Coordinates of C-alpha atoms in Angstrom, one line a residue:
M22 CA 0.0 0.0 0.0
L23 CA 1.5 3.2 -1.2
R24 CA 1.3 6.3 1.1
R25 CA 2.6 9.9 1.0
L26 CA 2.5 13.1 3.1
T27 CA 0.5 15.7 1.3
T28 CA -1.8 18.7 1.7
I29 CA -5.6 18.2 1.0
M30 CA -7.9 21.0 0.2
A31 CA -11.7 20.2 0.3
A32 CA -14.2 22.6 -1.1
D33 CA -17.9 22.4 -1.3
V34 CA -20.7 24.7 -2.6
V35 CA -23.0 26.2 0.0
G36 CA -26.8 25.4 -0.5
Y37 CA -26.2 23.8 -3.9
S38 CA -29.3 21.6 -3.9
E39 CA -31.5 24.4 -3.0
K40 CA -30.1 26.6 -5.8
V41 CA -30.5 23.9 -8.4
G42 CA -34.2 23.5 -7.3
T43 CA -34.7 27.3 -7.6
S44 CA -32.8 27.9 -10.9
E45 CA -31.2 24.8 -12.4
T46 CA -29.9 26.2 -15.6
A47 CA -28.2 29.3 -14.0
T48 CA -26.8 27.3 -11.2
L49 CA -25.2 24.7 -13.5
K50 CA -23.7 27.4 -15.5
L51 CA -22.2 29.0 -12.4
L52 CA -20.9 25.5 -11.3
A53 CA -19.1 25.1 -14.6
S54 CA -17.6 28.6 -14.2
L55 CA -16.5 27.7 -10.6
S56 CA -15.0 24.4 -11.8
E57 CA -13.0 26.3 -14.4
L58 CA -11.8 28.8 -11.8
M59 CA -10.9 25.9 -9.4
D60 CA -8.8 24.0 -12.0
K61 CA -7.0 27.1 -13.0
Q62 CA -6.1 28.2 -9.5
V63 CA -5.1 24.7 -8.3
E64 CA -2.9 24.2 -11.3
R65 CA -1.3 27.6 -10.8
G66 CA -0.5 26.7 -7.2
G67 CA 1.2 23.5 -8.3
G68 CA -1.7 21.2 -7.2
R69 CA -4.2 18.9 -8.8
V70 CA -7.9 18.2 -8.4
F71 CA -8.2 14.5 -7.8
A72 CA -11.8 14.1 -7.1
R73 CA -15.2 15.8 -7.9
A74 CA -18.6 14.9 -6.5
G75 CA -21.2 17.2 -8.1
D76 CA -20.7 20.4 -6.1
G77 CA -17.6 19.2 -4.2
F78 CA -13.9 19.2 -5.1
L79 CA -10.8 17.6 -3.5
S80 CA -7.4 18.8 -4.4
E81 CA -3.8 17.9 -3.5
F82 CA -0.8 20.1 -3.0
S83 CA 2.8 19.3 -2.3
S84 CA 3.2 22.6 -0.4
P85 CA 0.8 23.7 2.4
V86 CA 1.7 27.3 1.7
S87 CA 0.5 27.0 -1.9
A88 CA -2.7 25.3 -0.8
V89 CA -3.6 28.0 1.7
Q90 CA -2.8 30.7 -0.9
V91 CA -4.9 29.0 -3.5
G92 CA -7.8 28.6 -1.1
F93 CA -7.6 32.3 -0.2
E94 CA -7.4 33.3 -3.8
I95 CA -10.3 31.3 -4.9
Q96 CA -12.5 32.8 -2.1
R97 CA -11.2 36.2 -3.1
R98 CA -12.1 35.8 -6.7
L99 CA -15.6 34.6 -5.9
R100 CA -16.2 37.7 -3.8
N101 CA -14.8 39.7 -6.7
N102 CA -17.4 38.1 -9.1
V103 CA -20.2 38.8 -6.6
E104 CA -19.1 42.4 -6.7
R105 CA -19.0 42.6 -10.5
H106 CA -22.0 40.4 -11.4
G107 CA -24.1 40.2 -8.2
N108 CA -24.6 36.5 -8.4
E109 CA -22.2 33.7 -7.6
L110 CA -21.9 30.4 -5.7
E111 CA -20.4 30.4 -2.2
L112 CA -17.8 27.9 -1.1
R113 CA -16.6 26.5 2.2
I114 CA -12.9 25.4 2.1
G115 CA -11.0 23.2 4.6
I116 CA -7.3 22.3 4.4
H117 CA -5.3 19.6 6.2
L118 CA -1.8 18.2 6.0
A119 CA -1.6 14.4 6.5
D120 CA -0.3 11.0 5.4
V121 CA -2.7 9.5 2.9
V122 CA -3.2 6.3 0.9
V123 CA -2.4 6.5 -2.8
E124 CA -4.7 4.5 -5.1
Q125 CA -3.8 5.3 -8.7
D126 CA -4.9 8.9 -9.1
N127 CA -7.1 8.9 -6.1
L128 CA -6.2 9.6 -2.4
L129 CA -7.9 7.9 0.5
G130 CA -7.7 7.7 4.3
D131 CA -8.2 9.6 7.5
G132 CA -6.4 12.7 6.3
V133 CA -8.9 13.2 3.4
N134 CA -11.7 12.8 5.8
I135 CA -10.4 15.3 8.1
A136 CA -10.0 17.9 5.4
A137 CA -13.7 17.3 4.4
R138 CA -14.9 17.6 8.0
I139 CA -12.9 20.8 8.4
E140 CA -14.7 22.2 5.3
S141 CA -18.1 21.2 6.7
V142 CA -17.6 23.5 9.8
A143 CA -16.4 26.5 7.9
Q144 CA -18.8 29.4 7.2
P145 CA -19.7 30.4 3.6
G146 CA -16.7 32.2 2.1
Q147 CA -14.3 31.0 4.8
V148 CA -11.0 29.0 4.5
L149 CA -10.3 26.9 7.7
V150 CA -7.0 25.2 8.2
S151 CA -5.8 22.5 10.6
K152 CA -3.0 23.1 13.1
S153 CA -0.7 20.8 11.0
V154 CA -1.1 23.2 8.1
F155 CA -0.8 26.3 10.3
D156 CA 2.5 25.1 11.8
Q157 CA 3.9 24.8 8.3
V158 CA 2.7 28.2 6.8
K159 CA 2.8 30.5 9.9
R160 CA 6.4 31.6 9.3
V161 CA 6.3 32.2 5.5
S162 CA 2.7 33.1 4.6
Q163 CA 1.6 36.7 4.1
L164 CA -1.8 35.8 5.3
S165 CA -3.3 36.5 8.7
F166 CA -5.0 33.9 10.8
E167 CA -7.4 33.7 13.7
D168 CA -7.3 30.8 16.1
V169 CA -10.9 29.4 16.3
G170 CA -10.0 26.8 18.9
E171 CA -10.6 23.0 19.0
H172 CA -13.6 21.5 17.2
R173 CA -15.1 18.0 17.5
L174 CA -15.5 16.8 13.9
K175 CA -18.0 14.2 12.9
N176 CA -16.6 10.6 13.0
I177 CA -13.1 11.9 13.9
S178 CA -11.8 10.7 17.3
E179 CA -9.5 13.5 18.1
P180 CA -10.5 17.2 18.4
Q181 CA -8.9 19.4 15.8
R182 CA -7.5 22.8 16.5
L183 CA -8.5 25.1 13.6
F184 CA -7.4 28.4 12.2
R185 CA -9.4 30.8 10.0
V186 CA -7.7 32.7 7.2
I187 CA -8.7 36.3 7.8
G188 CA -6.7 38.2 5.1
E189 CA -3.4 39.7 4.4
M190 CA -1.0 41.4 6.8
G191 CA -0.9 45.1 7.2
N192 CA 0.0 47.9 4.9
H193 CA 3.7 47.9 5.3
S194 CA 4.6 44.3 5.8
F195 CA 8.1 43.5 4.4
M196 CA 8.0 39.7 4.6
S197 CA 7.7 37.3 1.7
G198 CA 5.1 34.6 1.8
N199 CA 4.6 32.2 -1.0
P200 CA 7.7 33.3 -3.0
D201 CA 7.6 33.7 -6.8
V202 CA 9.5 31.3 -8.9
L203 CA 13.2 32.3 -8.8
T204 CA 15.3 32.6 -11.9
P205 CA 18.7 30.8 -11.4
K206 CA 21.6 33.2 -11.5
P207 CA 24.5 32.5 -14.0
L208 CA 27.6 31.1 -12.2
D209 CA 29.7 34.0 -13.4
S210 CA 27.3 36.6 -11.8
I211 CA 27.5 35.1 -8.3
P212 CA 29.7 37.2 -5.9
P213 CA 32.7 35.1 -4.7
N214 CA 32.2 36.3 -1.1
S215 CA 28.5 35.5 -1.0
I216 CA 26.9 33.2 1.6
A217 CA 23.6 31.9 2.8
V218 CA 23.1 30.5 6.3
L219 CA 20.4 27.8 6.2
P220 CA 18.3 27.2 9.3
F221 CA 20.3 24.9 11.7
V222 CA 18.5 21.7 12.4
N223 CA 17.1 21.1 15.9
M224 CA 18.7 17.8 17.0
S225 CA 17.5 18.1 20.7
A226 CA 15.2 15.5 22.0
D227 CA 12.5 18.1 22.5
P228 CA 11.0 19.4 19.3
E229 CA 9.8 22.5 21.1
Q230 CA 13.6 23.6 21.2
E231 CA 13.3 24.5 17.6
Y232 CA 12.9 28.2 18.6
F233 CA 16.5 27.9 19.9
S234 CA 18.0 26.5 16.7
D235 CA 16.1 29.0 14.6
G236 CA 17.3 31.8 16.9
F237 CA 20.9 30.7 16.8
S238 CA 20.7 30.6 13.0
E239 CA 19.2 34.1 12.8
D240 CA 21.9 35.5 15.2
L241 CA 24.6 34.0 13.0
I242 CA 23.1 35.6 9.9
T243 CA 23.0 39.0 11.8
E244 CA 26.7 38.6 12.9
L245 CA 27.9 37.8 9.4
A246 CA 25.9 40.6 7.9
R247 CA 27.8 43.1 9.9
F248 CA 31.0 42.3 7.9
K249 CA 31.2 44.5 4.9
E250 CA 33.6 42.0 3.2
L251 CA 30.7 39.5 2.9
F252 CA 27.5 39.4 0.9
V253 CA 25.0 37.7 3.1
V254 CA 21.5 36.8 1.9
S255 CA 18.7 37.6 4.3
R256 CA 17.1 35.5 6.9
N257 CA 13.9 35.6 4.9
A258 CA 15.6 34.1 1.8
S259 CA 17.5 31.4 3.8
F260 CA 14.5 30.3 5.9
A261 CA 12.4 29.7 2.8
F262 CA 14.5 26.6 2.4
K263 CA 13.7 25.3 6.0
D264 CA 12.9 21.6 6.1
R265 CA 13.4 21.3 2.3
S266 CA 15.8 18.9 0.6
V267 CA 17.4 20.9 -2.1
D268 CA 20.4 20.2 -4.4
I269 CA 23.1 22.6 -3.0
R270 CA 24.2 23.7 -6.5
K271 CA 20.6 24.6 -7.4
L272 CA 20.1 26.4 -4.1
G273 CA 23.4 28.4 -4.8
Q274 CA 22.1 29.5 -8.1
E275 CA 18.6 30.4 -6.9
L276 CA 19.9 32.5 -4.0
G277 CA 22.9 33.8 -5.9
V278 CA 25.5 32.7 -3.4
A279 CA 28.9 31.0 -3.7
Y280 CA 28.8 29.4 -0.2
C281 CA 26.2 27.8 2.0
L282 CA 26.5 27.2 5.8
E283 CA 24.4 24.5 7.2
G284 CA 24.5 22.7 10.6
S285 CA 22.6 21.4 13.7
V286 CA 22.1 22.4 17.3
R287 CA 21.7 19.9 20.1
K288 CA 20.8 21.4 23.5
I289 CA 20.8 19.2 26.5
G290 CA 20.3 21.0 29.8
A291 CA 23.0 23.6 30.2
R292 CA 25.2 22.1 27.4
I293 CA 25.1 22.7 23.7
R294 CA 26.7 21.1 20.7
I295 CA 26.9 22.8 17.3
T296 CA 28.0 21.2 14.1
A297 CA 28.6 23.3 11.1
Q298 CA 29.8 22.8 7.5
L299 CA 30.6 25.3 4.8
I300 CA 29.9 24.2 1.3
D301 CA 31.0 25.7 -2.0
T302 CA 27.7 25.7 -3.9
R303 CA 29.4 26.0 -7.4
R304 CA 31.2 22.7 -7.0
G305 CA 29.2 21.0 -4.2
D306 CA 32.4 20.5 -2.2
H307 CA 32.7 20.7 1.6
C308 CA 35.4 23.3 2.2
W309 CA 35.2 23.4 6.0
A310 CA 33.5 21.5 8.8
D311 CA 33.7 21.6 12.6
K312 CA 32.0 20.6 15.9
F313 CA 31.6 22.9 18.9
D314 CA 30.8 21.7 22.4
A315 CA 30.2 24.4 25.0
D316 CA 28.3 25.4 28.1
L317 CA 25.4 27.8 27.4
T318 CA 27.2 30.5 29.3
N319 CA 29.8 30.5 26.6
L320 CA 27.2 30.5 23.8
F321 CA 28.1 34.1 22.5
D322 CA 31.9 33.2 22.4
L323 CA 30.9 30.2 20.3
Q324 CA 28.9 32.3 17.9
D325 CA 31.8 34.8 17.6
G326 CA 34.3 32.0 16.9
L327 CA 32.0 30.4 14.3
A328 CA 31.4 33.7 12.5
A329 CA 35.3 34.4 12.6
A330 CA 36.0 31.0 11.1
I331 CA 33.5 31.6 8.3
V332 CA 34.7 35.0 7.5
S333 CA 38.3 33.7 7.3
K334 CA 37.2 31.1 4.7
V335 CA 34.9 33.3 2.6
A336 CA 36.4 36.8 2.8
S337 CA 39.9 37.6 1.9
R338 CA 40.7 39.7 4.9
V339 CA 38.9 41.1 8.0
E340 CA 40.7 43.4 10.4
T341 CA 40.5 42.4 14.1
K342 CA 39.0 45.8 15.1
T343 CA 36.2 45.2 12.6
R344 CA 35.5 41.8 14.0
D345 CA 35.5 43.2 17.5
A346 CA 33.1 46.1 16.5
A347 CA 30.7 43.5 15.0
K348 CA 30.0 41.9 18.3
Q349 CA 26.7 42.6 19.9
K350 CA 26.3 43.6 23.5
R351 CA 25.5 40.4 25.4
P352 CA 22.9 39.8 28.1
V353 CA 24.2 39.2 31.6
D354 CA 21.7 36.4 32.2
L355 CA 21.4 33.6 29.6
K356 CA 17.8 33.2 30.7
A357 CA 17.2 36.6 29.1
Y358 CA 18.5 35.3 25.8
D359 CA 16.3 32.2 25.9
F360 CA 13.3 34.4 26.7
L361 CA 14.2 36.7 23.8
L362 CA 14.3 33.7 21.3
R363 CA 11.0 32.5 22.5
G364 CA 9.6 36.0 22.0
L365 CA 11.0 36.3 18.5
E366 CA 9.4 33.0 17.6
K367 CA 6.0 34.5 18.6
H368 CA 6.9 37.9 17.1
R369 CA 7.4 36.4 13.7
L370 CA 3.6 35.5 13.9
G371 CA 2.6 38.9 15.2
G372 CA 1.0 39.9 12.0
V373 CA -0.5 36.4 11.7
T374 CA -2.5 36.1 14.9
Q375 CA -3.1 38.7 17.6
Q376 CA -2.5 36.0 20.2
S377 CA 1.0 35.6 18.9
A378 CA 1.7 39.3 19.1
E379 CA 0.6 39.4 22.7
E380 CA 2.5 36.4 23.7
A381 CA 5.7 37.9 22.1
L382 CA 5.3 41.0 24.3
S383 CA 5.0 38.7 27.4
W384 CA 8.3 36.9 26.5
F385 CA 10.2 40.2 25.9
D386 CA 9.0 41.4 29.3
K387 CA 10.4 38.3 30.8
A388 CA 13.8 39.0 29.1
I389 CA 13.8 42.5 30.4
R390 CA 13.0 41.4 33.9
A391 CA 15.8 38.8 33.7
D392 CA 18.3 41.4 32.4
P393 CA 17.1 45.1 32.7
N394 CA 20.1 46.2 30.5
Y395 CA 19.5 43.8 27.6
A396 CA 19.2 46.2 24.6
R397 CA 17.7 43.7 22.2
A398 CA 14.8 42.8 24.5
Y399 CA 13.8 46.5 24.6
A400 CA 14.2 46.8 20.8
W401 CA 12.0 43.8 20.0
K402 CA 9.4 44.7 22.6
S403 CA 9.2 48.1 20.9
C404 CA 8.8 46.3 17.6
A405 CA 6.1 44.0 19.0
M406 CA 4.2 46.9 20.3
A407 CA 4.3 48.7 17.0
T408 CA 3.0 45.6 15.4
L409 CA 0.0 45.5 17.7
A410 CA -0.6 49.2 16.9
R411 CA -0.4 48.7 13.2
E412 CA -1.9 45.2 12.6
W413 CA -4.4 44.9 15.4
T414 CA -5.4 48.6 15.9
H415 CA -4.2 48.7 19.6
K416 CA -4.3 52.3 20.5
N417 CA -1.8 54.3 22.6
T418 CA 1.0 51.8 22.1
L419 CA 3.2 53.8 19.7
D420 CA 4.4 56.3 22.4
E421 CA 5.5 53.4 24.6
A422 CA 7.1 51.7 21.6
L423 CA 9.1 54.9 20.9
S424 CA 10.4 55.0 24.5
L425 CA 11.4 51.4 24.4
A426 CA 13.4 51.8 21.1
Q427 CA 15.1 54.8 22.5
R428 CA 16.1 52.9 25.6
A429 CA 17.5 50.1 23.4
I430 CA 19.8 52.5 21.7
E431 CA 20.9 54.0 24.9
L432 CA 22.0 50.5 26.0
D433 CA 23.5 49.5 22.6
P434 CA 24.1 52.4 20.1
E435 CA 25.6 49.9 17.6
D436 CA 22.5 47.7 17.2
S437 CA 21.1 48.1 13.6
E438 CA 17.6 46.6 14.4
S439 CA 17.1 49.1 17.2
H440 CA 17.9 51.9 14.8
R441 CA 15.6 50.4 12.2
I442 CA 12.8 50.1 14.6
L443 CA 13.2 53.6 15.9
G444 CA 13.3 54.9 12.4
S445 CA 10.0 53.1 11.5
I446 CA 8.2 54.4 14.6
N447 CA 9.5 58.0 13.9
L448 CA 8.2 57.7 10.3
Y449 CA 4.8 56.6 11.5
L450 CA 4.9 59.6 13.9
R451 CA 6.0 61.9 11.0
D452 CA 9.2 62.9 12.6
F453 CA 11.1 62.5 9.3
D454 CA 14.5 63.9 10.2
K455 CA 14.9 61.4 13.0
A456 CA 13.5 58.6 10.8
E457 CA 16.1 59.3 8.2
F458 CA 18.9 59.5 10.7
H459 CA 18.1 56.1 12.3
F460 CA 17.5 54.3 9.0
C461 CA 20.8 55.6 7.6
R462 CA 22.5 54.5 10.8
A463 CA 20.9 51.1 10.5
V464 CA 22.1 50.7 6.9
K465 CA 25.7 51.7 7.9
L466 CA 25.6 49.2 10.8
N467 CA 24.2 46.4 8.7
P468 CA 24.5 46.9 5.0
N469 CA 23.6 43.3 4.3
S470 CA 20.0 43.4 5.7
A471 CA 17.4 43.2 2.9
F472 CA 14.8 44.0 5.5
I473 CA 16.6 47.2 6.5
L474 CA 17.3 48.2 2.9
G475 CA 13.8 47.7 1.8
R476 CA 12.4 49.7 4.7
T477 CA 14.9 52.4 4.0
G478 CA 13.7 52.5 0.4
E479 CA 10.2 52.9 1.6
L480 CA 11.3 55.8 3.8
Y481 CA 12.8 57.7 0.8
N482 CA 9.7 57.2 -1.2
F483 CA 7.7 58.8 1.7
L484 CA 10.3 61.6 1.7
G485 CA 9.6 62.3 -2.0
D486 CA 12.7 60.8 -3.4
P487 CA 11.5 57.8 -5.5
E488 CA 14.8 57.4 -7.5
K489 CA 16.6 56.8 -4.2
A490 CA 13.8 54.5 -3.1
L491 CA 14.3 52.4 -6.2
S492 CA 18.0 52.2 -5.7
F493 CA 17.5 50.7 -2.2
Q494 CA 14.9 48.3 -3.6
R495 CA 17.4 46.9 -6.1
R496 CA 20.0 46.4 -3.4
A497 CA 17.4 44.6 -1.3
M498 CA 16.5 42.3 -4.2
K499 CA 20.1 41.2 -4.6
L500 CA 20.2 40.1 -1.0
D501 CA 16.8 38.5 -0.9
P502 CA 15.6 37.2 -4.2
L503 CA 12.4 35.8 -2.5
L504 CA 10.9 39.3 -2.1
P505 CA 9.8 40.1 -5.7
S506 CA 6.2 40.9 -4.9
Y507 CA 7.1 43.3 -2.2
C508 CA 9.8 45.0 -4.2
R509 CA 7.4 45.4 -7.2
E510 CA 4.9 46.9 -4.8
L511 CA 7.6 49.4 -3.7
E512 CA 8.5 50.0 -7.2
A513 CA 4.9 50.7 -8.1
A514 CA 4.6 53.2 -5.2
A515 CA 7.8 55.0 -6.4
H516 CA 6.4 55.3 -9.9
Y517 CA 3.2 56.7 -8.4
V518 CA 5.2 59.4 -6.8
Q519 CA 7.0 60.1 -10.0
G520 CA 3.6 60.6 -11.7
D521 CA 4.0 57.5 -14.0
F522 CA 0.5 56.1 -13.3
E523 CA 0.5 53.8 -16.3
R524 CA 3.7 52.1 -15.1
T525 CA 2.1 51.9 -11.6
A526 CA -0.9 50.2 -12.9
Q527 CA 1.1 47.8 -15.1
L528 CA 3.3 46.7 -12.3
V529 CA 0.6 45.9 -9.9
S530 CA -1.8 44.3 -12.4
G531 CA 1.1 42.0 -13.3
L532 CA 1.9 40.8 -9.8
P533 CA 1.3 37.1 -9.1
R534 CA -0.5 38.1 -5.9
V535 CA -1.8 41.6 -5.2
S536 CA -1.7 43.0 -1.7
R537 CA -4.2 45.5 -0.2
R538 CA -1.6 48.3 -0.4
A539 CA -0.7 47.5 -4.0
A540 CA -4.4 47.3 -5.1
A541 CA -5.0 50.8 -3.5
Y542 CA -2.2 52.3 -5.4
W543 CA -3.5 50.5 -8.6
A544 CA -7.0 52.0 -8.1
A545 CA -5.6 55.5 -7.5
A546 CA -3.3 55.3 -10.6
A547 CA -6.1 53.9 -12.7
T548 CA -8.2 57.1 -12.3
H549 CA -5.7 58.9 -14.5
L550 CA -5.9 56.2 -17.3
D551 CA -8.1 56.1 -20.3
E552 CA -8.5 52.3 -20.0
K553 CA -11.5 52.0 -17.7
S554 CA -11.2 48.2 -17.2
Y555 CA -8.0 49.0 -15.2
L556 CA -10.1 50.9 -12.7
E557 CA -12.9 48.4 -12.6
R558 CA -10.4 45.5 -11.9
A559 CA -8.4 47.4 -9.4
R560 CA -11.5 48.4 -7.4
A561 CA -12.9 44.9 -7.4
E562 CA -9.5 43.5 -6.5
L563 CA -9.1 45.8 -3.5
L564 CA -12.6 45.2 -2.2
S565 CA -12.1 41.4 -2.5
I566 CA -8.9 41.6 -0.5
D567 CA -10.4 43.9 2.1
P568 CA -14.3 44.1 2.0
D569 CA -14.1 46.7 4.8
F570 CA -11.5 48.9 3.0
S571 CA -12.0 52.6 3.5
V572 CA -10.0 55.7 2.4
A573 CA -9.8 56.7 6.1
S574 CA -8.3 53.4 7.2
F575 CA -5.6 53.5 4.5
V576 CA -4.3 56.9 3.6
P577 CA -3.1 58.1 7.1
F578 CA -0.6 55.2 7.2
E579 CA 0.9 56.4 3.9
S580 CA 3.3 58.7 5.8
Y581 CA 4.3 61.1 3.0
K582 CA 6.3 64.2 4.2
D583 CA 4.6 66.2 1.5
R584 CA 0.9 65.9 2.4
R585 CA -0.1 66.6 -1.1
Y586 CA 0.4 63.0 -1.9
Q587 CA -1.9 62.0 0.9
K588 CA -4.6 64.4 -0.4
Q589 CA -4.0 63.2 -3.9
L590 CA -4.5 59.6 -2.8
E591 CA -7.7 60.5 -1.0
S592 CA -9.1 62.3 -4.0
E593 CA -8.2 59.5 -6.4
L594 CA -9.6 56.7 -4.2
E595 CA -12.8 58.7 -3.8
R596 CA -12.9 59.0 -7.6
A597 CA -12.6 55.3 -7.7
Q598 CA -15.8 55.1 -5.8
L599 CA -14.2 53.5 -2.7
P600 CA -15.8 54.0 0.8
L601 CA -14.5 57.1 2.5
S602 CA -14.9 55.7 6.1

């Protein structure tokens, strides 16, 4: 009996029998149109429809991220059709990741049944996913989720914890979700001093210790990125390959790097073992490997030693004073570091679920209590509070976030993330001189951070310098080739500021997945164009992404120094017949 692990998406039409009884011909026509939409979107997401039963569909995907994105896109397009035509079928969608039985082209077993049962408890227009799916997509999806708790499903013995897809993250997210297909780089275009740090594998007996191995990997990326002699691809790009078996030569071409660092972390009580190996992606050869055993109290010395060993292999020369300057200020209490890593694990999901954002704050508070002088804990608590303010409309948190970021820089003036966070908060508060100072300082301290470069590009667009914004966007793309959609969105906004509305509309309409912010700029730009279908498509797309969209909820977050751009946006979105409030 052949089995495989796969992602199952179950979809079913709401009230189909009643609709057929009322208007058979029209309903069958709508079902045919829905079936065509289903086939197209599933195929685009790399899946296949393996079973149909009248008004029901079962599809399979190798990637849970693709399955969730396809389910969301199908529901979005159905809402879009209702907006345009006023008549459409409604779907319930359930998604589950499980081991299933393969019988020729069909899939059978408990996993398929669970997906169907999840679909049955969804509301019309909803996408519900199981915890097994959520755990896979939460770090890389650009969609937000709501934890709807445990459900007893019919004929399923164990209760299932379910999550509802509730839409995209906020206006200014700079994280990639389901990345576009990468174009491999020619070997002669890959910088010889370039490196990607893959997520170190958690080899501890407790799978819950994965936060520690992920945090160690991320810290190593941060340490290496401080060396100007290296070209280090971002965490976002590296972590896209987490838990994936990829040919190292192909990975090198896709990420555009000459070297790849991989390894493992085994944490047992107060002891830790790190194994690491450096691989030349052009030849596939191992050029260095080592094993490190240490007490947790020596963890940061271990990180420094590992970073120095890598630099000596990849970069031609690094001055000792440069290496010393690259060291972060360390916490006095190792518990503070552990709490910080736990908080960062939750913070990554801060735009995904409100509960995660609040749990992140709790862990950062614990880190501060354990070490009141730990700069990074203050910086990330500040960032978490800003996330709550931006994503979940918590009021009166930006002032506290500002104070926390200022405290972080007082404790460690050389921390790039603290400067980036303080720059972002000052931008939202319209203190543009301080915002520019801190972003420039962040870039100087960490020139290899695609995240920082991208945010800095956004700053310059808000300052009215779209050419400079585009130059930062291009630098970010070199470091993180998995951010094409965001970079195109930034490029579209820059062309909007330049007054090239046709280019803005072309860029957004050609995106593989349009965000709320991109759709708003598309609609604004389309009011200047003769092609009316652009405006109709943009408006429908925006309202399908965010049915509650209003001009008042969007424009104030577009923090242009010259308020003419905000007034222009308001006027254009009003002309596009979008709700004002």
